[in-house]
PDB file of C-alpha atoms in Angstrom:
ATOM      1  CA  MET S   1      -0.451 -18.615   7.562  1.00  0.00           C
ATOM      2  CA  PRO S   2      -0.772 -14.938   6.511  1.00  0.00           C
ATOM      3  CA  SER S   3      -1.791 -12.445   9.174  1.00  0.00           C
ATOM      4  CA  GLU S   4      -5.335 -11.112   9.180  1.00  0.00           C
ATOM      5  CA  PHE S   5      -5.357  -7.339   8.814  1.00  0.00           C
ATOM      6  CA  ILE S   6      -8.026  -4.811   9.664  1.00  0.00           C
ATOM      7  CA  GLU S   7      -8.285  -1.314   8.214  1.00  0.00           C
ATOM      8  CA  VAL S   8      -8.881   0.959  11.200  1.00  0.00           C
ATOM      9  CA  VAL S   9      -9.732   4.657  10.925  1.00  0.00           C
ATOM     10  CA  PHE S  10      -8.713   6.659  13.972  1.00  0.00           C
ATOM     11  CA  GLU S  11      -9.586  10.198  14.903  1.00  0.00           C
ATOM     12  CA  ALA S  12      -6.197  11.141  16.324  1.00  0.00           C
ATOM     13  CA  ASN S  13      -3.049  13.124  15.662  1.00  0.00           C
ATOM     14  CA  GLU S  14      -0.551  11.054  13.633  1.00  0.00           C
ATOM     15  CA  HIS S  15       2.399  11.665  16.003  1.00  0.00           C
ATOM     16  CA  TYR S  16       0.279  10.899  19.054  1.00  0.00           C
ATOM     17  CA  LEU S  17      -0.933   7.647  17.469  1.00  0.00           C
ATOM     18  CA  LYS S  18       2.570   6.557  16.439  1.00  0.00           C
ATOM     19  CA  GLY S  19       3.855   7.156  19.970  1.00  0.00           C
ATOM     20  CA  LEU S  20       0.877   5.362  21.498  1.00  0.00           C
ATOM     21  CA  LEU S  21       1.327   2.293  19.296  1.00  0.00           C
ATOM     22  CA  GLU S  22       5.065   2.059  19.950  1.00  0.00           C
ATOM     23  CA  GLY S  23       4.672   2.532  23.697  1.00  0.00           C
ATOM     24  CA  PHE S  24       1.671   0.219  23.904  1.00  0.00           C
ATOM     25  CA  GLN S  25       3.480  -2.630  22.152  1.00  0.00           C
ATOM     26  CA  ARG S  26       6.654  -2.109  24.180  1.00  0.00           C
ATOM     27  CA  GLY S  27       4.676  -2.083  27.419  1.00  0.00           C
ATOM     28  CA  ARG S  28       2.797  -5.257  26.508  1.00  0.00           C
ATOM     29  CA  ASN S  29       5.852  -6.915  24.947  1.00  0.00           C
ATOM     30  CA  THR S  30       3.993  -7.571  21.684  1.00  0.00           C
ATOM     31  CA  ALA S  31       5.172  -7.242  18.094  1.00  0.00           C
ATOM     32  CA  PHE S  32       1.989  -6.965  16.063  1.00  0.00           C
ATOM     33  CA  LYS S  33       2.422  -5.498  12.594  1.00  0.00           C
ATOM     34  CA  TYR S  34       0.747  -2.303  11.497  1.00  0.00           C
ATOM     35  CA  PHE S  35       1.097   0.124   8.602  1.00  0.00           C
ATOM     36  CA  PHE S  36      -0.040   3.705   8.139  1.00  0.00           C
ATOM     37  CA  SER S  37      -1.871   3.441   4.819  1.00  0.00           C
ATOM     38  CA  ARG S  38      -0.219   6.532   3.323  1.00  0.00           C
ATOM     39  CA  ASP S  39       3.301   5.224   4.081  1.00  0.00           C
ATOM     40  CA  ALA S  40       2.476   1.748   2.759  1.00  0.00           C
ATOM     41  CA  GLY S  41       1.132   2.974  -0.591  1.00  0.00           C
ATOM     42  CA  VAL S  42      -2.426   1.949   0.218  1.00  0.00           C
ATOM     43  CA  GLN S  43      -5.385   3.937  -1.093  1.00  0.00           C
ATOM     44  CA  ALA S  44      -7.370   4.842   1.981  1.00  0.00           C
ATOM     45  CA  GLU S  45      -9.200   8.079   1.437  1.00  0.00           C
ATOM     46  CA  SER S  46     -12.603   8.853   0.046  1.00  0.00           C
ATOM     47  CA  LEU S  47     -13.258  12.085  -1.845  1.00  0.00           C
ATOM     48  CA  GLY S  48     -14.876  13.509   1.308  1.00  0.00           C
ATOM     49  CA  GLU S  49     -11.710  12.903   3.307  1.00  0.00           C
ATOM     50  CA  LYS S  50      -9.579  14.443   0.544  1.00  0.00           C
ATOM     51  CA  ILE S  51     -11.699  17.601   0.737  1.00  0.00           C
ATOM     52  CA  LYS S  52     -11.249  17.677   4.525  1.00  0.00           C
ATOM     53  CA  GLU S  53      -7.504  17.324   4.008  1.00  0.00           C
ATOM     54  CA  TRP S  54      -7.474  20.269   1.603  1.00  0.00           C
ATOM     55  CA  THR S  55      -9.412  22.338   4.131  1.00  0.00           C
ATOM     56  CA  SER S  56      -6.947  21.909   7.026  1.00  0.00           C
ATOM     57  CA  LEU S  57      -8.196  18.749   8.744  1.00  0.00           C
ATOM     58  CA  SER S  58      -5.348  16.680   7.260  1.00  0.00           C
ATOM     59  CA  ASP S  59      -4.051  15.369  10.572  1.00  0.00           C
ATOM     60  CA  LYS S  60      -7.411  14.543  12.124  1.00  0.00           C
ATOM     61  CA  TYR S  61      -8.029  11.077  10.647  1.00  0.00           C
ATOM     62  CA  GLN S  62      -5.483   8.274  10.364  1.00  0.00           C
ATOM     63  CA  HIS S  63      -5.973   5.124   8.286  1.00  0.00           C
ATOM     64  CA  LEU S  64      -4.025   2.141   9.552  1.00  0.00           C
ATOM     65  CA  LEU S  65      -3.784  -1.490   8.609  1.00  0.00           C
ATOM     66  CA  MET S  66      -3.096  -3.603  11.655  1.00  0.00           C
ATOM     67  CA  GLU S  67      -3.090  -7.205  12.688  1.00  0.00           C
ATOM     68  CA  GLN S  68      -6.344  -8.305  14.241  1.00  0.00           C
ATOM     69  CA  GLY S  69      -4.738  -8.989  17.635  1.00  0.00           C
ATOM     70  CA  LEU S  70      -3.458  -5.428  17.956  1.00  0.00           C
ATOM     71  CA  TYR S  71      -6.838  -3.998  16.968  1.00  0.00           C
ATOM     72  CA  HIS S  72      -8.626  -5.988  19.686  1.00  0.00           C
ATOM     73  CA  LEU S  73      -6.116  -4.840  22.331  1.00  0.00           C
ATOM     74  CA  LEU S  74      -6.513  -1.180  21.284  1.00  0.00           C
ATOM     75  CA  LYS S  75     -10.288  -1.460  21.188  1.00  0.00           C
ATOM     76  CA  LYS S  76     -10.272  -2.830  24.746  1.00  0.00           C
ATOM     77  CA  LEU S  77      -7.908  -0.062  25.853  1.00  0.00           C
ATOM     78  CA  GLY S  78     -10.306   2.521  24.401  1.00  0.00           C
ATOM     79  CA  GLU S  79     -13.229   0.956  26.251  1.00  0.00           C
ATOM     80  CA  ASP S  80     -11.345   0.672  29.561  1.00  0.00           C
ATOM     81  CA  GLN S  81      -9.598   4.048  29.395  1.00  0.00           C
ATOM     82  CA  PRO S  82     -11.457   6.400  27.036  1.00  0.00           C
ATOM     83  CA  THR S  83      -9.423   9.385  25.861  1.00  0.00           C
ATOM     84  CA  GLU S  84     -10.255  12.458  23.809  1.00  0.00           C
ATOM     85  CA  HIS S  85      -6.914  12.103  22.013  1.00  0.00           C
ATOM     86  CA  MET S  86      -7.845   8.883  20.189  1.00  0.00           C
ATOM     87  CA  LYS S  87     -11.128   7.512  18.936  1.00  0.00           C
ATOM     88  CA  ILE S  88     -11.726   4.510  16.673  1.00  0.00           C
ATOM     89  CA  ILE S  89     -14.118   5.602  13.911  1.00  0.00           C
ATOM     90  CA  SER S  90     -14.400   2.361  11.948  1.00  0.00           C
ATOM     91  CA  ALA S  91     -12.808  -1.052  11.483  1.00  0.00           C
ATOM     92  CA  ARG S  92     -13.101  -3.322   8.447  1.00  0.00           C
ATOM     93  CA  PRO S  93     -11.444  -6.730   7.970  1.00  0.00           C
ATOM     94  CA  VAL S  94      -9.310  -6.810   4.817  1.00  0.00           C
ATOM     95  CA  GLN S  95      -9.598  -9.780   2.498  1.00  0.00           C
ATOM     96  CA  SER S  96      -6.858  -8.820   0.027  1.00  0.00           C
ATOM     97  CA  GLY S  97      -5.575  -5.959  -2.061  1.00  0.00           C
ATOM     98  CA  LYS S  98      -4.517  -5.186  -5.607  1.00  0.00           C
ATOM     99  CA  PHE S  99      -2.483  -2.609  -7.501  1.00  0.00           C
ATOM    100  CA  SER S 100      -1.576  -1.959 -11.113  1.00  0.00           C
ATOM    101  CA  VAL S 101       1.752  -1.015 -12.668  1.00  0.00           C
ATOM    102  CA  LYS S 102       3.122   0.457 -15.872  1.00  0.00           C
ATOM    103  CA  VAL S 103       6.736   0.114 -16.973  1.00  0.00           C
ATOM    104  CA  LYS S 104       8.442   2.273 -19.592  1.00  0.00           C
ATOM    105  CA  ASN S 105      12.164   1.583 -19.650  1.00  0.00           C
ATOM    106  CA  ALA S 106      14.626   2.739 -22.322  1.00  0.00           C
ATOM    107  CA  ALA S 107      17.773   1.388 -20.623  1.00  0.00           C
ATOM    108  CA  ARG S 108      18.327  -2.072 -22.112  1.00  0.00           C
ATOM    109  CA  GLY S 109      20.637  -3.123 -19.276  1.00  0.00           C
ATOM    110  CA  GLU S 110      17.953  -2.493 -16.664  1.00  0.00           C
ATOM    111  CA  THR S 111      15.215  -4.544 -18.333  1.00  0.00           C
ATOM    112  CA  ASP S 112      16.433  -7.919 -17.035  1.00  0.00           C
ATOM    113  CA  ILE S 113      16.660  -6.523 -13.481  1.00  0.00           C
ATOM    114  CA  ILE S 114      13.082  -5.195 -13.720  1.00  0.00           C
ATOM    115  CA  LYS S 115      11.792  -8.471 -15.182  1.00  0.00           C
ATOM    116  CA  LYS S 116      13.524 -10.397 -12.377  1.00  0.00           C
ATOM    117  CA  ALA S 117      11.908  -8.188  -9.702  1.00  0.00           C
ATOM    118  CA  PHE S 118       8.451  -8.934 -11.119  1.00  0.00           C
ATOM    119  CA  ALA S 119       9.221 -12.648 -11.575  1.00  0.00           C
ATOM    120  CA  GLU S 120      10.246 -12.922  -7.903  1.00  0.00           C
ATOM    121  CA  LYS S 121       6.838 -11.864  -6.591  1.00  0.00           C
ATOM    122  CA  PRO S 122       5.655 -13.617  -3.420  1.00  0.00           C
ATOM    123  CA  ALA S 123       3.696 -16.868  -3.807  1.00  0.00           C
ATOM    124  CA  SER S 124       0.630 -15.267  -2.172  1.00  0.00           C
ATOM    125  CA  VAL S 125       0.498 -12.593  -4.909  1.00  0.00           C
ATOM    126  CA  LYS S 126      -0.975 -13.435  -8.314  1.00  0.00           C
ATOM    127  CA  THR S 127      -0.524 -11.657 -11.626  1.00  0.00           C
ATOM    128  CA  ILE S 128      -3.591 -10.489 -13.529  1.00  0.00           C
ATOM    129  CA  ASP S 129      -3.585  -9.435 -17.178  1.00  0.00           C
ATOM    130  CA  TRP S 130       0.198  -8.953 -17.683  1.00  0.00           C
ATOM    131  CA  HIS S 131       1.462  -7.609 -21.017  1.00  0.00           C
ATOM    132  CA  ASP S 132       5.044  -6.779 -21.887  1.00  0.00           C
ATOM    133  CA  GLU S 133       6.908  -5.937 -25.061  1.00  0.00           C
ATOM    134  CA  GLU S 134      10.418  -4.988 -26.107  1.00  0.00           C
ATOM    135  CA  LYS S 135      10.691  -2.643 -29.104  1.00  0.00           C
ATOM    136  CA  GLU S 136      13.696  -1.609 -31.157  1.00  0.00           C
ATOM    137  CA  ASP S 137      13.928   1.392 -33.479  1.00  0.00           C
ATOM    138  CA  ARG S 138      17.338   1.631 -35.149  1.00  0.00           C
ATOM    139  CA  LYS S 139      16.423   5.029 -36.659  1.00  0.00           C
ATOM    140  CA  ALA S 140      16.230   6.555 -33.169  1.00  0.00           C
ATOM    141  CA  LYS S 141      19.830   5.655 -32.255  1.00  0.00           C
ATOM    142  CA  GLY S 142      21.727   8.534 -30.664  1.00  0.00           C
ATOM    143  CA  ILE S 143      18.774  10.869 -30.050  1.00  0.00           C
ATOM    144  CA  GLU S 144      17.012   9.076 -27.210  1.00  0.00           C
ATOM    145  CA  LEU S 145      18.331  11.265 -24.374  1.00  0.00           C
ATOM    146  CA  TYR S 146      16.379  14.348 -25.405  1.00  0.00           C
ATOM    147  CA  THR S 147      13.366  13.084 -27.364  1.00  0.00           C
ATOM    148  CA  PRO S 148      10.489  10.653 -26.880  1.00  0.00           C
ATOM    149  CA  ALA S 149      12.045   8.412 -29.573  1.00  0.00           C
ATOM    150  CA  HIS S 150      14.195   5.556 -28.244  1.00  0.00           C
ATOM    151  CA  GLU S 151      16.322   2.976 -29.985  1.00  0.00           C
ATOM    152  CA  TYR S 152      15.167   0.468 -27.363  1.00  0.00           C
ATOM    153  CA  LEU S 153      12.028   0.463 -25.227  1.00  0.00           C
ATOM    154  CA  TYR S 154      10.611  -2.084 -22.790  1.00  0.00           C
ATOM    155  CA  GLU S 155       6.959  -1.538 -21.905  1.00  0.00           C
ATOM    156  CA  ALA S 156       4.840  -3.590 -19.530  1.00  0.00           C
ATOM    157  CA  SER S 157       1.594  -3.284 -17.622  1.00  0.00           C
ATOM    158  CA  GLY S 158      -0.558  -5.430 -15.389  1.00  0.00           C
ATOM    159  CA  THR S 159      -2.202  -5.892 -12.030  1.00  0.00           C
ATOM    160  CA  PHE S 160      -1.155  -7.808  -8.940  1.00  0.00           C
ATOM    161  CA  GLN S 161      -3.539  -9.133  -6.323  1.00  0.00           C
ATOM    162  CA  GLY S 162      -3.038 -11.004  -3.088  1.00  0.00           C
ATOM    163  CA  GLU S 163      -2.382 -11.136   0.626  1.00  0.00           C
ATOM    164  CA  LEU S 164      -1.944  -7.643   2.014  1.00  0.00           C
ATOM    165  CA  GLU S 165       1.421  -7.686   3.773  1.00  0.00           C
ATOM    166  CA  ALA S 166       3.149  -9.489   0.886  1.00  0.00           C
ATOM    167  CA  LEU S 167       1.529  -7.082  -1.581  1.00  0.00           C
ATOM    168  CA  ILE S 168       2.775  -3.999   0.328  1.00  0.00           C
ATOM    169  CA  VAL S 169       6.359  -5.320   0.394  1.00  0.00           C
ATOM    170  CA  PHE S 170       6.228  -6.336  -3.280  1.00  0.00           C
ATOM    171  CA  ARG S 171       4.815  -2.968  -4.364  1.00  0.00           C
ATOM    172  CA  GLN S 172       7.556  -1.102  -2.477  1.00  0.00           C
ATOM    173  CA  LYS S 173      10.189  -3.274  -4.191  1.00  0.00           C
ATOM    174  CA  VAL S 174       8.983  -2.665  -7.764  1.00  0.00           C
ATOM    175  CA  ALA S 175       8.061   0.999  -7.153  1.00  0.00           C
ATOM    176  CA  ALA S 176      11.712   1.653  -6.273  1.00  0.00           C
ATOM    177  CA  PHE S 177      12.538   1.535 -10.011  1.00  0.00           C
ATOM    178  CA  SER S 178      12.287   5.004 -11.552  1.00  0.00           C
ATOM    179  CA  THR S 179      10.824   3.509 -14.745  1.00  0.00           C
ATOM    180  CA  VAL S 180       7.986   1.719 -12.893  1.00  0.00           C
ATOM    181  CA  THR S 181       4.771   3.575 -12.047  1.00  0.00           C
ATOM    182  CA  ALA S 182       2.917   1.675  -9.323  1.00  0.00           C
ATOM    183  CA  LYS S 183      -0.576   2.826  -8.391  1.00  0.00           C
ATOM    184  CA  GLU S 184      -1.760   2.703  -4.798  1.00  0.00           C
ATOM    185  CA  ILE S 185      -3.054  -0.578  -3.425  1.00  0.00           C
ATOM    186  CA  LYS S 186      -6.847  -0.837  -3.444  1.00  0.00           C
ATOM    187  CA  LEU S 187      -8.177  -2.807  -0.521  1.00  0.00           C
ATOM    188  CA  GLU S 188     -10.752  -5.541  -0.911  1.00  0.00           C
ATOM    189  CA  PHE S 189     -12.786  -6.078   2.236  1.00  0.00           C
ATOM    190  CA  GLN S 190     -14.526  -9.082   3.702  1.00  0.00           C
ATOM    191  CA  SER S 191     -18.303  -9.158   3.424  1.00  0.00           C
ATOM    192  CA  ALA S 192     -20.354  -6.328   4.929  1.00  0.00           C
ATOM    193  CA  THR S 193     -21.236  -8.523   7.917  1.00  0.00           C
ATOM    194  CA  GLY S 194     -17.599  -8.238   8.973  1.00  0.00           C
ATOM    195  CA  THR S 195     -17.683  -4.422   9.001  1.00  0.00           C
ATOM    196  CA  GLU S 196     -17.637  -2.882  12.419  1.00  0.00           C
ATOM    197  CA  LYS S 197     -18.607   0.741  12.951  1.00  0.00           C
ATOM    198  CA  ILE S 198     -17.626   2.061  16.331  1.00  0.00           C
TER     199      ILE S 198
END
């Protein structure tokens, strides 16, 4: 059964939080999963937070996705031993996520590899609105290195939606291709009754 993740916003320094999480898990002998949203390719910032980032508060707020069990342990730690170095601002249970991709590949030999990567998506991830097309233009032969014209071009676009951890891993896999543009994952949250403001 897939893990249940919660998006938690901390007011804390990133390095402090990373050290705390590593030490906390080691000390408790747990192995809960967590991701810093920025590192995982997850869209986590509102316009207001972007403005704060541009005006020097970039390291003040950290968005993390963590398994529910880890969140509850950290919440209890914060209640038992309050610290000015870390404060939980909000916590929202994640239902799923989705991201869109565009592919523009002019190397014929790489097309099958790209198609295979998309075909091998996890079972918990579904494809929405997928379109792909291979085009050939014999007139463009020999000039494709330096112009927008290509003898061969594979184009594709679509959206993928599903369980969060599988989606993060899948996005990282397909985004590794230089000809694939993968947008950040947009989170879909459980109903408002599940939102917890702290």
